[in-house]
Each structure stands twice: as C-alpha cells, then as structure tokens.
CSV table of C-alpha atoms in Angstrom, one decimal:
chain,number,residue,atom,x,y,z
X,1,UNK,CA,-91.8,28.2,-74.3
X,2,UNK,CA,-93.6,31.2,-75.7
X,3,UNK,CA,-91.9,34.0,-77.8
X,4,UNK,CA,-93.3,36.8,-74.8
X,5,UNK,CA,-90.4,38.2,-73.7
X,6,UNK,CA,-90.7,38.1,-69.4
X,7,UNK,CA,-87.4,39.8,-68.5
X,8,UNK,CA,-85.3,42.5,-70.6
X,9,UNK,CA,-82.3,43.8,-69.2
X,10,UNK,CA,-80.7,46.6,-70.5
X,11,UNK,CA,-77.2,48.1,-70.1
X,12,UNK,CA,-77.1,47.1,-66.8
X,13,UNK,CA,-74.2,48.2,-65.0
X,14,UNK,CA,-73.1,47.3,-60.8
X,15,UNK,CA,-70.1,49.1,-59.9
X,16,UNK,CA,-69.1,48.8,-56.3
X,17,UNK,CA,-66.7,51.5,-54.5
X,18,UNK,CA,-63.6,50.5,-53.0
X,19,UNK,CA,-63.1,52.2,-49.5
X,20,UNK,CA,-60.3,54.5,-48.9
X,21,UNK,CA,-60.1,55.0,-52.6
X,22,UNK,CA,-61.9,57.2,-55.8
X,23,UNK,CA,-62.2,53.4,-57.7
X,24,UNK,CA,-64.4,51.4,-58.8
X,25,UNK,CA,-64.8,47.6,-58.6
X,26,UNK,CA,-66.9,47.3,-62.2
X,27,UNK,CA,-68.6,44.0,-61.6
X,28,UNK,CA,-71.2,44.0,-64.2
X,29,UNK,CA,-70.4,46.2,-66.9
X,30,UNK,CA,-73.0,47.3,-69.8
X,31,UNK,CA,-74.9,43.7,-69.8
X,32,UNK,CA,-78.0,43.4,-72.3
X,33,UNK,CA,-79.8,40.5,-72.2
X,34,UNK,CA,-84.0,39.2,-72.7
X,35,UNK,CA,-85.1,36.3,-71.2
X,36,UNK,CA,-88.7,34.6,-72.7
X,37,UNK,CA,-91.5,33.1,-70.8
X,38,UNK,CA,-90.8,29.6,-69.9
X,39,UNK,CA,-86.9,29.1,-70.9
X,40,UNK,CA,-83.6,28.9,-69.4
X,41,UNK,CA,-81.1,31.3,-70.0
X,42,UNK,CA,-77.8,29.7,-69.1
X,43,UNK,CA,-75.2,31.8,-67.8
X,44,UNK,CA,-71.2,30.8,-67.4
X,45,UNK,CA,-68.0,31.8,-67.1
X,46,UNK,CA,-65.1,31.5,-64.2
X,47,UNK,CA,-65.3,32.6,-60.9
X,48,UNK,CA,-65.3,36.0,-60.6
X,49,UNK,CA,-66.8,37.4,-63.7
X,50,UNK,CA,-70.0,38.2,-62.5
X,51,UNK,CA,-72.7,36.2,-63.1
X,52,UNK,CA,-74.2,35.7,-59.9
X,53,UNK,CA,-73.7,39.8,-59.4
X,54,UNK,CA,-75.8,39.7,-62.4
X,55,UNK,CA,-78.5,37.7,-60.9
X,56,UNK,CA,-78.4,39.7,-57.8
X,57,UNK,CA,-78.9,43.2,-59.5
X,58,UNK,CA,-82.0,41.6,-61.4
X,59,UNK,CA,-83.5,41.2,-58.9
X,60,UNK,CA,-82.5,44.2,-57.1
X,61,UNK,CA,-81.4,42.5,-53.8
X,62,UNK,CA,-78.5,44.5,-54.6
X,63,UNK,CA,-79.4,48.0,-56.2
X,64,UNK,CA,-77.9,48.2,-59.5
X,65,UNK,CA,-75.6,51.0,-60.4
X,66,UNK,CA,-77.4,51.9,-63.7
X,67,UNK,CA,-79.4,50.3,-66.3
X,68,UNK,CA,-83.0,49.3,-67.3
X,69,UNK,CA,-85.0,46.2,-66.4
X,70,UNK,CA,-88.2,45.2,-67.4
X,71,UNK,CA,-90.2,42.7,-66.1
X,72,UNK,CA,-93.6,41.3,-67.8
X,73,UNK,CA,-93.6,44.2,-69.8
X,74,UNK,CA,-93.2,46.6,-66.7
X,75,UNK,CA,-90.0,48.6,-65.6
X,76,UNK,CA,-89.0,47.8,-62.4
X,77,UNK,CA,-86.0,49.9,-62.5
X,78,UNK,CA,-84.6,52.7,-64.6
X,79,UNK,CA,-81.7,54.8,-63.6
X,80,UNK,CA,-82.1,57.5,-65.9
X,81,UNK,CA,-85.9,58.1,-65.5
X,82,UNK,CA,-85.8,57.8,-62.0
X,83,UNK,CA,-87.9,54.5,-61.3
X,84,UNK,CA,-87.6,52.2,-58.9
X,85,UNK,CA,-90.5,50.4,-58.4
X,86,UNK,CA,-91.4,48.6,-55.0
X,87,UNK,CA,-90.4,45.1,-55.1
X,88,UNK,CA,-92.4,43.4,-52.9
X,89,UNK,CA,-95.4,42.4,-55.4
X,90,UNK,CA,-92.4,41.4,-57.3
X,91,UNK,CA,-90.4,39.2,-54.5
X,92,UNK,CA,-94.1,36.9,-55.2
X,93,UNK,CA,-93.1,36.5,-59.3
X,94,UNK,CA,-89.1,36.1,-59.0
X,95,UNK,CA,-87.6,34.2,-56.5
X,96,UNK,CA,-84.1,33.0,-55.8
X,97,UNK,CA,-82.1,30.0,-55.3
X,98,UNK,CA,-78.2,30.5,-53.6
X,99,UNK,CA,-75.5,28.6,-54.3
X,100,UNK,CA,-74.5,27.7,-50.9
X,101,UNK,CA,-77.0,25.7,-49.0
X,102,UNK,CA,-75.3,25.7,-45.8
X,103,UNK,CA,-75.2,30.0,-45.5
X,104,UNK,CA,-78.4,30.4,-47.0
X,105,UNK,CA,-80.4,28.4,-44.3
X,106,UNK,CA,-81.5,30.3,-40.9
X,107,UNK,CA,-79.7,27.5,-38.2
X,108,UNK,CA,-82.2,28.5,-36.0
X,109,UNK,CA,-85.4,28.0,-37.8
X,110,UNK,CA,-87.2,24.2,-38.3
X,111,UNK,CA,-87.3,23.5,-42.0
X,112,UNK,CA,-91.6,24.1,-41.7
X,113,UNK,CA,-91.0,27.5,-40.5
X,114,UNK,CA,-87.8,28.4,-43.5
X,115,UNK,CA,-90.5,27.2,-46.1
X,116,UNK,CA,-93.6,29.0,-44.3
X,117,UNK,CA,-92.0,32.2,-44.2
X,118,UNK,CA,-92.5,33.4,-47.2
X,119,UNK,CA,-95.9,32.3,-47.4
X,120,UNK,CA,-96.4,34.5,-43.8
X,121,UNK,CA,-94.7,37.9,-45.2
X,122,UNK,CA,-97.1,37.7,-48.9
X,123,UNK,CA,-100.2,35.9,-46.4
X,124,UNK,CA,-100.9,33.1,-48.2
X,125,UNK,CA,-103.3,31.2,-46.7
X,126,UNK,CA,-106.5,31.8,-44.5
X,127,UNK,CA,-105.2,29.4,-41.5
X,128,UNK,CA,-102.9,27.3,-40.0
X,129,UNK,CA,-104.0,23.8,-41.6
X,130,UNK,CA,-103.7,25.5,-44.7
X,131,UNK,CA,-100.1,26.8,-44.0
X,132,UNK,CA,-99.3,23.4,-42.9
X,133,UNK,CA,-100.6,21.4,-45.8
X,134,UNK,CA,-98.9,23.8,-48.4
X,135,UNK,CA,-95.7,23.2,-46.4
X,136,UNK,CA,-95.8,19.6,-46.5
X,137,UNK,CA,-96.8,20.1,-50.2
X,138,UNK,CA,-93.8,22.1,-51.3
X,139,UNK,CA,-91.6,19.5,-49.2
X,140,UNK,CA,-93.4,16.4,-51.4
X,141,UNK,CA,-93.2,18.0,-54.3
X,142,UNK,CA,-88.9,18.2,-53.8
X,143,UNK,CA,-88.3,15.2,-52.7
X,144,UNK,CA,-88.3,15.8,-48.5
X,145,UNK,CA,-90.7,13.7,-46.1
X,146,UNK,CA,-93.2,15.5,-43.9
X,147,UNK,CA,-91.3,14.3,-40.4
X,148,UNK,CA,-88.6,16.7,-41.9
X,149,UNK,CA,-90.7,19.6,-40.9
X,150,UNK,CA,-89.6,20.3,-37.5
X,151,UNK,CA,-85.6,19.5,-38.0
X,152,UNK,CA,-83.6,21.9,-38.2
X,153,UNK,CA,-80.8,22.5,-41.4
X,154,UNK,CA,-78.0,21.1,-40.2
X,155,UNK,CA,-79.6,17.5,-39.7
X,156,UNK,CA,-79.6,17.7,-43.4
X,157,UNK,CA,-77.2,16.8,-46.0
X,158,UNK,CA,-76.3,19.3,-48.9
X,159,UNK,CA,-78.5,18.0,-51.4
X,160,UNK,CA,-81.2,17.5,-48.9
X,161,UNK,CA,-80.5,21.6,-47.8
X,162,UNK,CA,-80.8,22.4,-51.5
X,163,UNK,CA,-83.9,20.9,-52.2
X,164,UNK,CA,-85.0,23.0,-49.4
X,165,UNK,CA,-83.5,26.3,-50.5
X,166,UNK,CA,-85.9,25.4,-54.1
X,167,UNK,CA,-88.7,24.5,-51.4
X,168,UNK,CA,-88.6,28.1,-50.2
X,169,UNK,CA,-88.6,29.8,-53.6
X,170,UNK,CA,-91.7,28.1,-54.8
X,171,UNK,CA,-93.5,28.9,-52.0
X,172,UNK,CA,-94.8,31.6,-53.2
X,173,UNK,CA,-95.3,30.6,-56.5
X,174,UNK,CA,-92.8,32.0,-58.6
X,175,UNK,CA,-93.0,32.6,-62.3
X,176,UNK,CA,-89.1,33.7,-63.0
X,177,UNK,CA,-86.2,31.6,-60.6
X,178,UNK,CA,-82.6,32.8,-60.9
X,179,UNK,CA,-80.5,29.5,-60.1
X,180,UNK,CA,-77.4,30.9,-58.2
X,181,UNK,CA,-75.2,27.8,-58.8
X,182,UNK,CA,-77.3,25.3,-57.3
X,183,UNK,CA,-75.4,22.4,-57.7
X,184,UNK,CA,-71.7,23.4,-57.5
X,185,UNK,CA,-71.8,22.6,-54.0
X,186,UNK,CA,-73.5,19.3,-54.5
X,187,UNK,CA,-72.0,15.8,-55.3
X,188,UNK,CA,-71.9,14.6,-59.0
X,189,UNK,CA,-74.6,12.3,-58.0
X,190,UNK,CA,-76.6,14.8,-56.7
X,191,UNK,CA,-76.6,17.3,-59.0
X,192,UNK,CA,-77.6,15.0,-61.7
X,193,UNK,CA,-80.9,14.8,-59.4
X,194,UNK,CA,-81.7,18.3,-58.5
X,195,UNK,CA,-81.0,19.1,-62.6
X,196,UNK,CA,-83.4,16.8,-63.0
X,197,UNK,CA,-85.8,18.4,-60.6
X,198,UNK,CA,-85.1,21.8,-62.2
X,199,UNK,CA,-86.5,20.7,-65.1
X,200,UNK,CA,-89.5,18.5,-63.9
X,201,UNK,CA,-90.8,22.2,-61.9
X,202,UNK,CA,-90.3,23.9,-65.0
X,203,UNK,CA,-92.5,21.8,-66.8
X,204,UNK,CA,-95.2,21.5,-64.2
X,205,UNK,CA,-95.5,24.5,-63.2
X,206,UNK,CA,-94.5,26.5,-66.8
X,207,UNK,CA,-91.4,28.3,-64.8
X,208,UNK,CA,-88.6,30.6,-66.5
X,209,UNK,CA,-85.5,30.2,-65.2
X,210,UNK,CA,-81.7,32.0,-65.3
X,211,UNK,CA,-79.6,29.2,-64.5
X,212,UNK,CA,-76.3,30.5,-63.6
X,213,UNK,CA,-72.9,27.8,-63.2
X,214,UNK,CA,-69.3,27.3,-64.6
X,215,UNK,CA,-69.7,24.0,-65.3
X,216,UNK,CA,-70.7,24.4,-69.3
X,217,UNK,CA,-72.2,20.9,-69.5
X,218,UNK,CA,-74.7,21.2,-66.6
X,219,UNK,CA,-75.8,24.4,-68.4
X,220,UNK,CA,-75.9,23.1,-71.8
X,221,UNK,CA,-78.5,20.2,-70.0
X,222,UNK,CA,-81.2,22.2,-68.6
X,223,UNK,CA,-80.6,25.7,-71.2
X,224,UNK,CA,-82.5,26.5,-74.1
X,225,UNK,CA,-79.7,29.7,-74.7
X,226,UNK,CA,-76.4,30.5,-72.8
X,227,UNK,CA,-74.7,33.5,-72.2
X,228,UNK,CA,-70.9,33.7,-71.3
X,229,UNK,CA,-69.8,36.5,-69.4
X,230,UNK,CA,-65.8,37.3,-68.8
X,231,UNK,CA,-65.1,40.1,-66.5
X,232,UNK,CA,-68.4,41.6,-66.0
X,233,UNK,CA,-69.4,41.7,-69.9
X,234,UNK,CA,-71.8,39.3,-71.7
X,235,UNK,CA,-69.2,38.0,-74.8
X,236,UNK,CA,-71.5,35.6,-76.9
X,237,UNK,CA,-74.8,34.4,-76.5
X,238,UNK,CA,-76.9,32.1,-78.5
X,239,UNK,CA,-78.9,28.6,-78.4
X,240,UNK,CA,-77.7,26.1,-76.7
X,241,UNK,CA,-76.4,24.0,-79.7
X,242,UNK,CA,-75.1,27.2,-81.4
X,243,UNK,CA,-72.8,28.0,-78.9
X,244,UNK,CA,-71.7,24.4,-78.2
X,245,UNK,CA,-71.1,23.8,-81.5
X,246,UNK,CA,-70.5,27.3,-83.3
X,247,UNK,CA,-68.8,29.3,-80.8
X,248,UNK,CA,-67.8,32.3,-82.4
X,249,UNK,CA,-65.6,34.2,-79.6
X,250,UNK,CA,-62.0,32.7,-78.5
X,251,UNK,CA,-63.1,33.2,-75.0
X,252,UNK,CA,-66.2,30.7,-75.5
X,253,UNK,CA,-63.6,28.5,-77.4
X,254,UNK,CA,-61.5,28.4,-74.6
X,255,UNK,CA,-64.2,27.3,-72.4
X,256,UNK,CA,-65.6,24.4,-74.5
X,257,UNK,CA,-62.4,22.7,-75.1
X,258,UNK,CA,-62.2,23.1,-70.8
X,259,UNK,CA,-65.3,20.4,-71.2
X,260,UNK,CA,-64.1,16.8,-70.3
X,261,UNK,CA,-65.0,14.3,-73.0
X,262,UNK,CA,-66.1,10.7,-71.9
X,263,UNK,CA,-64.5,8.9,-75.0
X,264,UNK,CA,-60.9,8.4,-74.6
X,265,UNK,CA,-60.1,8.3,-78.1
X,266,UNK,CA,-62.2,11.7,-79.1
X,267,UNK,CA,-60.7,13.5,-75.9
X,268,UNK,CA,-57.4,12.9,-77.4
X,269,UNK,CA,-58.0,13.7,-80.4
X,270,UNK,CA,-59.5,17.1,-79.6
X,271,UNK,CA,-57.5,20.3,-78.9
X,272,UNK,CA,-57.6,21.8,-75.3
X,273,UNK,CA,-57.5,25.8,-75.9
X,274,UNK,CA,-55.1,27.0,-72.8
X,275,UNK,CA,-55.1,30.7,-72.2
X,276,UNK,CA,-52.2,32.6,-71.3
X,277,UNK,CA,-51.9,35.0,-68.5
X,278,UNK,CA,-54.7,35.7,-65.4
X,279,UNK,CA,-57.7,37.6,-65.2
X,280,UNK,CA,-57.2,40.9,-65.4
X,281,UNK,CA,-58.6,42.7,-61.7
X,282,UNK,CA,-62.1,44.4,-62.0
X,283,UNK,CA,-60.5,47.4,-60.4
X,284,UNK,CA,-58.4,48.4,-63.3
X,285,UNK,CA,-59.1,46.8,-66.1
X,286,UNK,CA,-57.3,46.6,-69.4
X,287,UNK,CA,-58.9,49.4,-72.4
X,288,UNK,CA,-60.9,48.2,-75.5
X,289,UNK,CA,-61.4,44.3,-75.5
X,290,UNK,CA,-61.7,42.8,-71.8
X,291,UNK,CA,-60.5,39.6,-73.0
X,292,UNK,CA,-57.6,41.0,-75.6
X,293,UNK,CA,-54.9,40.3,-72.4
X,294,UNK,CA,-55.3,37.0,-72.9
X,295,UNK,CA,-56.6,36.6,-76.2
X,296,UNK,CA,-54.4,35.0,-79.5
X,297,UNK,CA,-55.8,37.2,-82.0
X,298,UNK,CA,-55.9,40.6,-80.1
X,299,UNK,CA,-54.1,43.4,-82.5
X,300,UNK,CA,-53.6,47.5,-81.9
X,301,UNK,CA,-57.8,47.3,-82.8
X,302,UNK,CA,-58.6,45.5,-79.8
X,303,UNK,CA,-56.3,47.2,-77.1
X,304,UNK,CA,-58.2,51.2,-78.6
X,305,UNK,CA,-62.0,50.2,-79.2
X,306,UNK,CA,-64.4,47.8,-76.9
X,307,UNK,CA,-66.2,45.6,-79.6
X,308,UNK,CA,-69.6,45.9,-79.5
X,309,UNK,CA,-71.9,43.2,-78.6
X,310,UNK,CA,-73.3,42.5,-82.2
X,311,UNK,CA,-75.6,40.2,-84.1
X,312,UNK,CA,-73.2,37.8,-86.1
X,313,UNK,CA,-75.8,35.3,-87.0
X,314,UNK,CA,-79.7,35.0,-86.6
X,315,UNK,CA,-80.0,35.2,-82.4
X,316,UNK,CA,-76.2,34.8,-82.0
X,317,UNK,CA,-74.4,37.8,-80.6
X,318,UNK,CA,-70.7,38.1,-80.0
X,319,UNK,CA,-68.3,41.1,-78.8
X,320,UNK,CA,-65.0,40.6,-80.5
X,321,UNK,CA,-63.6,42.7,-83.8
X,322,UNK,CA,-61.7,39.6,-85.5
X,323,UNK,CA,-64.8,36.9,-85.4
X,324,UNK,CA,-63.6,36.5,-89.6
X,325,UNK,CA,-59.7,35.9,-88.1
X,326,UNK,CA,-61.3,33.4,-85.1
X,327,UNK,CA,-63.4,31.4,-86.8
C-alpha cells in the first residue's frame, strides 16, 4: 500500500425525489472520504444507510446529486464547477462487483460471453484466440474450469455466480473495485473463500478496493480502514484495529458489541449495547445528530447542531459532540 491517495471524495451528497411530492429521499448526505492506492476501505452499517448508494454515486452509475470526486488525481465530477467527465476511459480503471449474483448475471448470455463483454466494448484484444484465452484466463484465475464457458448462469451455484461477477470486473483490468456486498448472499463457507480470493487479487495484481458489508467481522478481515455510515452520514472512520478496539462514537459501539464472540465464557462476560427505537426514515429525518434518536447520551446540543465529522485522534474521525461523555 502506498500513501498516493487514488480516490477522494468530497461532500458527496445523492438525494433522490419522491414522486407526487416536493421531498427528498437524502440517501447519502455530505460524505468525505480518501481512499489510497492499494487498500481496502471497509464500509458498514445496517441496511439502509447507504453504503452501497455510496459506491454507486462513485462511480457515477448513478449521477450524484452534488459533491466532488477525484480519481488518480483527476476530477471526474464536480457539481459546482460544472464537470462531469466521460466515464468510459474510467469504466477500464474502476469496476464493480454486486451483491446479488443471481440479478446481476444476463440469463441469457454463456458465462464466455458475460466475461468477454467487457473486453469487446474497451477492444481488448487483436482476435478471437486472444479473446478466448483471456477468457479462460480470468475463469482460472477465480477458481471456474474452462468447460464452464459456454453454460449459462443458472447452472451455477451462488458462489460459483460470484466468482464470475469478480471474473467480469477484472476483465478489464481494474485498478479501484468497489465490493457491493459480495458475500452476504453466499454461505458461511463460501464467503470465507471468495474473502480469501479478494485478498489473493489484491496482492497479485496491486488492486484498491472499497469493500462494502454489514457484517463488521468480514470487513475487519480484508480492511486496512473502515468507515461506518448510519443514515446516509459517514460517523467514524479509522484503521481497522482503531475502530475495533477504540471506537469512539456510540453508534460504532453499538455495532461491535452486535459481533458474535466464539468463546463462551468472554461472550458472556461482554456487554451487548442494544439501541432503543428504529431508524429514523431518510425522508424526514430528525435535526442536528442523525443518530441522537436513538442515542444514550444525546442532550438539547445534539437535537440543534449536526456534529461535524472531526479529527479526534491521528486518522480517526468521528461526528458526535459528547465523544469526552462516550468514551
């Protein structure tokens, strides 16, 4: 891992409208982030709080609502200059895998022809041999045998779907991957595997990743940082350890103590942080602190002013005015 920074993301904000109505559904709200050349940026939180919206509107498959991001020291888009830059040289440097193997799959397509595609749109090769071989290449180098070339998905299991989802994004030789949850619809079994594989690529081939999941113990695995996002703000980010550890905002807290523990005697001998109340909606939610709803410490502070997303330590950011009263 170098210390170049590859992606920065500024302020990025993705509000969608809701039909019918003047509102806003504010999925991402005012999210800051940098990712370096060669890590994994974890990113968790429950359902709904808009991580993979996140990794969508990075890489502009949807257009973001405002916001600045810079990729390998180039802005790719800028809402208040004006620039959107064409993404198709890009679509060859950052690449996506979905979470759902099954929808993300054309049924109608052999598994040769999912994984050539890509290299047809960009032309990457001079013939057909040489479309084949890097086919049967990408399929070695996950895991899949060459007679798997001409099936079609749904002779597949999930895992073997996913590896051919990750098949299809290194076709065209990425350098950034965001990881849409790519093992939450996988076995236990199997996610230990394609982890695994995650990690083998990045090494090989010197990739930078944004891993996004809920389950905190997959991410703390494979991530060098993680970010925690609740209700379309980024709460706390720091290393890996740091936040497992040294968690600084109740919300990360919360989450950690969520983690099952293998030892019988240390799992009951921890505390299990339950929260009160459910997610506030998107559509209208509460002033100041996101999280002060369901929050232990929240006072009169909390419910006026948003905290701002500060530096509490060296690289570890938190939002949350009583950090002292918390920790």
């Amino acid at each position: 891992m170098s210390d170049e920074i590859l992606l920065n993301v500024e302020h990025l904000k993705q509000y969608f409208p809701v039909a019918g109505t003047k509102k806003f559904v504010k999925a991402v709200d005012d999210v800051s982030l940098y990712i370096k050349k060669g890590e994994t940026l974890g990113l968790v939180g429950e359902s709904g709080c808009g991580k993979t919206t996140t990794g969508r509107s990075i890489l502009r498959l949807t257009e973001p609502t405002s916001g600045k991001i810079t990729y390998g020291g180039q802005v790719i888009f800028d809402s208040e200059a004006g620039i959107k830059a064409d993404m198709l040289p890009y679509r060859q440097k950052m690449q996506i895998v979905f979470q759902d193997p099954y929808a993300s799959l054309d049924p109608r397509m052999t598994v040769g022809d999912i994984i050539g595609e890509a290299l047809d749109i960009h032309q990457l090769y001079s013939n057909r041999q040489e479309r084949r071989d890097r086919i049967l290449q990408l399929m070695g180098r996950v895991g899949l045998n060459s007679e798997h070339a001409n099936r079609y998905p749904h002779e597949f299991s999930g895992g073997q779907r996913q590896r051919i989802g990750i098949a299809r994004a290194l076709a065209v030789k990425p350098e950034f991957i965001v990881c849409d949850e790519p093992v939450s619809a996988l076995d236990v079994s199997i996610q230990a595997q394609v982890v695994n594989m995650f990690e083998d690529l990045q090494k090989e081939l010197g990739l930078t990743y944004l891993f996004i999941a809920h389950d905190l113990s997959v991410v703390n695995h494979i991530s060098s940082r993680i970010g925690v996002m609740y209700l379309g703000h980024l709460v706390e980010i720091a290393d890996a350890d740091e936040i497992i550890f040294h968690s600084a905002h109740p919300y990360t807290k919360s989450l950690i103590s969520a983690v099952p523990i293998a030892d019988p005697k240390i799992a009951r001998a921890s505390k299990r942080i339950i929260l009160s109340g459910d997610v506030p909606s998107p559509l209208n939610p509460p002033s100041g602190c996101p999280f002060r709803t369901r929050c232990p410490f929240a006072d009169a502070h909390c419910a006026e002013e948003k905290p701002k997303f500060r530096e509490i330590s060296s690289g570890h950011f938190a939002a949350c005015h009583n950090i002292d009263k918390v920790n």
